[in-house]
Amino acid sequence: MYDEVTITDSSWLVTLGYFIISTLWLIPLYLLTSEKYLRFHGKNSVKTLLVYIPAFFQYRLTANGVDDLYHFFNYTAWHSDGPVRLSGIVFALIYLLFMADWKAITAKKTETKENRNQRKQ
């Protein structure tokens, strides 16, 4: 009676979709960070929303686990959600790194080097 029952694990589709969406989200963040592609008023506000909202979802995924995500798509998770939780932390940190003004950070370092050279002369 039960000899033809097979268990299929399709939760890898949800995991793959999660990785693809999280990686593709880096494209608009890069475009907003670079000044040669997009220039408009209020760019920092848009960038803040594009960083904090997905970083919040990554945090929730890390804190609560991936079971809710699998159940939303009607899949049963047969494997550990450790890699997805770890990648949630990594993606959230990468998203937050886009908030830094790297030009100002690196400019201060070069200014101090120039000031040191002027002091030596």
PDB file of C-alpha atoms in Angstrom:
ATOM      1  CA  MET A   1       0.000   0.000   0.000  1.00  0.00           C
ATOM      2  CA  TYR A   2       2.774   2.478   0.895  1.00  0.00           C
ATOM      3  CA  ASP A   3       5.545   1.107  -1.306  1.00  0.00           C
ATOM      4  CA  GLU A   4       5.090   3.822  -3.968  1.00  0.00           C
ATOM      5  CA  VAL A   5       5.340   6.794  -1.625  1.00  0.00           C
ATOM      6  CA  THR A   6       8.274   9.059  -2.397  1.00  0.00           C
ATOM      7  CA  ILE A   7       9.338  12.139  -0.527  1.00  0.00           C
ATOM      8  CA  THR A   8      10.396  14.966  -2.797  1.00  0.00           C
ATOM      9  CA  ASP A   9      12.259  17.904  -1.411  1.00  0.00           C
ATOM     10  CA  SER A  10      11.564  20.993  -3.488  1.00  0.00           C
ATOM     11  CA  SER A  11      12.633  23.446  -0.821  1.00  0.00           C
ATOM     12  CA  TRP A  12      15.851  24.030  -2.756  1.00  0.00           C
ATOM     13  CA  LEU A  13      13.754  26.089  -5.195  1.00  0.00           C
ATOM     14  CA  VAL A  14      12.875  28.521  -2.419  1.00  0.00           C
ATOM     15  CA  THR A  15      16.504  28.658  -1.301  1.00  0.00           C
ATOM     16  CA  LEU A  16      17.718  29.259  -4.849  1.00  0.00           C
ATOM     17  CA  GLY A  17      15.111  31.972  -5.377  1.00  0.00           C
ATOM     18  CA  TYR A  18      16.155  33.602  -2.115  1.00  0.00           C
ATOM     19  CA  PHE A  19      19.817  33.702  -3.166  1.00  0.00           C
ATOM     20  CA  ILE A  20      18.959  35.059  -6.626  1.00  0.00           C
ATOM     21  CA  ILE A  21      16.698  37.823  -5.290  1.00  0.00           C
ATOM     22  CA  SER A  22      19.176  38.779  -2.559  1.00  0.00           C
ATOM     23  CA  THR A  23      22.009  38.968  -5.079  1.00  0.00           C
ATOM     24  CA  LEU A  24      20.002  40.872  -7.698  1.00  0.00           C
ATOM     25  CA  TRP A  25      19.055  43.432  -5.043  1.00  0.00           C
ATOM     26  CA  LEU A  26      22.690  44.558  -5.079  1.00  0.00           C
ATOM     27  CA  ILE A  27      22.293  45.994  -8.612  1.00  0.00           C
ATOM     28  CA  PRO A  28      20.010  48.942  -7.719  1.00  0.00           C
ATOM     29  CA  LEU A  29      22.090  49.581  -4.609  1.00  0.00           C
ATOM     30  CA  TYR A  30      25.235  49.798  -6.725  1.00  0.00           C
ATOM     31  CA  LEU A  31      23.532  52.092  -9.235  1.00  0.00           C
ATOM     32  CA  LEU A  32      22.379  54.406  -6.451  1.00  0.00           C
ATOM     33  CA  THR A  33      25.826  54.459  -4.877  1.00  0.00           C
ATOM     34  CA  SER A  34      27.696  55.264  -8.083  1.00  0.00           C
ATOM     35  CA  GLU A  35      27.295  58.858  -9.145  1.00  0.00           C
ATOM     36  CA  LYS A  36      27.827  58.382 -12.860  1.00  0.00           C
ATOM     37  CA  TYR A  37      24.653  56.345 -13.493  1.00  0.00           C
ATOM     38  CA  LEU A  38      21.915  57.981 -11.432  1.00  0.00           C
ATOM     39  CA  ARG A  39      21.736  61.589 -10.299  1.00  0.00           C
ATOM     40  CA  PHE A  40      18.561  62.978  -8.792  1.00  0.00           C
ATOM     41  CA  HIS A  41      17.361  64.884  -5.751  1.00  0.00           C
ATOM     42  CA  GLY A  42      16.512  62.690  -2.779  1.00  0.00           C
ATOM     43  CA  LYS A  43      18.856  59.885  -3.761  1.00  0.00           C
ATOM     44  CA  ASN A  44      19.904  59.307  -0.158  1.00  0.00           C
ATOM     45  CA  SER A  45      16.298  58.812   0.962  1.00  0.00           C
ATOM     46  CA  VAL A  46      15.674  56.255  -1.771  1.00  0.00           C
ATOM     47  CA  LYS A  47      18.939  54.522  -0.950  1.00  0.00           C
ATOM     48  CA  THR A  48      17.995  54.403   2.720  1.00  0.00           C
ATOM     49  CA  LEU A  49      14.686  52.717   1.901  1.00  0.00           C
ATOM     50  CA  LEU A  50      16.348  50.307  -0.529  1.00  0.00           C
ATOM     51  CA  VAL A  51      18.822  49.306   2.169  1.00  0.00           C
ATOM     52  CA  TYR A  52      16.806  49.194   5.379  1.00  0.00           C
ATOM     53  CA  ILE A  53      13.719  47.363   4.120  1.00  0.00           C
ATOM     54  CA  PRO A  54      15.545  44.320   2.671  1.00  0.00           C
ATOM     55  CA  ALA A  55      18.045  44.368   5.540  1.00  0.00           C
ATOM     56  CA  PHE A  56      15.073  44.152   7.913  1.00  0.00           C
ATOM     57  CA  PHE A  57      13.717  41.135   6.020  1.00  0.00           C
ATOM     58  CA  GLN A  58      17.162  39.520   6.073  1.00  0.00           C
ATOM     59  CA  TYR A  59      17.289  40.102   9.830  1.00  0.00           C
ATOM     60  CA  ARG A  60      13.830  38.566  10.310  1.00  0.00           C
ATOM     61  CA  LEU A  61      14.879  35.573   8.230  1.00  0.00           C
ATOM     62  CA  THR A  62      18.001  35.208  10.342  1.00  0.00           C
ATOM     63  CA  ALA A  63      16.166  35.600  13.644  1.00  0.00           C
ATOM     64  CA  ASN A  64      13.123  33.410  12.951  1.00  0.00           C
ATOM     65  CA  GLY A  65      14.547  30.855  10.582  1.00  0.00           C
ATOM     66  CA  VAL A  66      13.488  29.896   7.130  1.00  0.00           C
ATOM     67  CA  ASP A  67      10.524  27.676   8.017  1.00  0.00           C
ATOM     68  CA  ASP A  68       8.000  30.499   7.579  1.00  0.00           C
ATOM     69  CA  LEU A  69       9.386  31.233   4.133  1.00  0.00           C
ATOM     70  CA  TYR A  70       9.074  27.590   3.104  1.00  0.00           C
ATOM     71  CA  HIS A  71       5.549  27.312   4.486  1.00  0.00           C
ATOM     72  CA  PHE A  72       4.547  30.492   2.639  1.00  0.00           C
ATOM     73  CA  PHE A  73       5.424  28.747  -0.629  1.00  0.00           C
ATOM     74  CA  ASN A  74       3.813  25.513   0.643  1.00  0.00           C
ATOM     75  CA  TYR A  75       7.056  23.555   0.852  1.00  0.00           C
ATOM     76  CA  THR A  76       8.336  21.429   3.677  1.00  0.00           C
ATOM     77  CA  ALA A  77      11.938  22.001   4.645  1.00  0.00           C
ATOM     78  CA  TRP A  78      13.837  18.749   4.939  1.00  0.00           C
ATOM     79  CA  HIS A  79      17.238  20.255   5.545  1.00  0.00           C
ATOM     80  CA  SER A  80      18.876  22.598   8.006  1.00  0.00           C
ATOM     81  CA  ASP A  81      18.329  26.307   7.540  1.00  0.00           C
ATOM     82  CA  GLY A  82      21.785  27.210   8.855  1.00  0.00           C
ATOM     83  CA  PRO A  83      23.254  28.283   5.492  1.00  0.00           C
ATOM     84  CA  VAL A  84      20.246  30.484   4.763  1.00  0.00           C
ATOM     85  CA  ARG A  85      20.472  32.105   8.198  1.00  0.00           C
ATOM     86  CA  LEU A  86      24.193  32.742   7.753  1.00  0.00           C
ATOM     87  CA  SER A  87      23.669  34.198   4.287  1.00  0.00           C
ATOM     88  CA  GLY A  88      20.927  36.428   5.721  1.00  0.00           C
ATOM     89  CA  ILE A  89      23.499  37.946   8.061  1.00  0.00           C
ATOM     90  CA  VAL A  90      26.006  38.367   5.228  1.00  0.00           C
ATOM     91  CA  PHE A  91      23.489  39.965   2.859  1.00  0.00           C
ATOM     92  CA  ALA A  92      22.247  42.341   5.579  1.00  0.00           C
ATOM     93  CA  LEU A  93      25.818  43.471   6.285  1.00  0.00           C
ATOM     94  CA  ILE A  94      26.535  43.924   2.580  1.00  0.00           C
ATOM     95  CA  TYR A  95      23.364  45.992   2.195  1.00  0.00           C
ATOM     96  CA  LEU A  96      24.353  48.177   5.149  1.00  0.00           C
ATOM     97  CA  LEU A  97      27.826  48.760   3.682  1.00  0.00           C
ATOM     98  CA  PHE A  98      26.140  50.599   0.818  1.00  0.00           C
ATOM     99  CA  MET A  99      25.016  53.273   3.294  1.00  0.00           C
ATOM    100  CA  ALA A 100      28.555  54.462   3.982  1.00  0.00           C
ATOM    101  CA  ASP A 101      29.921  57.443   2.092  1.00  0.00           C
ATOM    102  CA  TRP A 102      33.135  55.828   0.933  1.00  0.00           C
ATOM    103  CA  LYS A 103      34.351  58.920  -0.913  1.00  0.00           C
ATOM    104  CA  ALA A 104      34.321  60.938   2.295  1.00  0.00           C
ATOM    105  CA  ILE A 105      35.987  58.128   4.229  1.00  0.00           C
ATOM    106  CA  THR A 106      38.808  57.673   1.723  1.00  0.00           C
ATOM    107  CA  ALA A 107      39.174  61.436   1.158  1.00  0.00           C
ATOM    108  CA  LYS A 108      39.914  61.976   4.837  1.00  0.00           C
ATOM    109  CA  LYS A 109      42.679  59.406   4.668  1.00  0.00           C
ATOM    110  CA  THR A 110      44.307  61.035   1.650  1.00  0.00           C
ATOM    111  CA  GLU A 111      43.980  64.481   3.210  1.00  0.00           C
ATOM    112  CA  THR A 112      45.815  63.338   6.294  1.00  0.00           C
ATOM    113  CA  LYS A 113      48.614  61.892   4.164  1.00  0.00           C
ATOM    114  CA  GLU A 114      48.898  65.158   2.257  1.00  0.00           C
ATOM    115  CA  ASN A 115      48.918  67.104   5.503  1.00  0.00           C
ATOM    116  CA  ARG A 116      51.698  64.913   6.842  1.00  0.00           C
ATOM    117  CA  ASN A 117      53.772  65.500   3.719  1.00  0.00           C
ATOM    118  CA  GLN A 118      53.267  69.258   4.021  1.00  0.00           C
ATOM    119  CA  ARG A 119      54.301  69.190   7.676  1.00  0.00           C
ATOM    120  CA  LYS A 120      57.514  67.349   6.848  1.00  0.00           C
ATOM    121  CA  GLN A 121      58.508  70.040   4.355  1.00  0.00           C
TER     122      GLN A 121
END
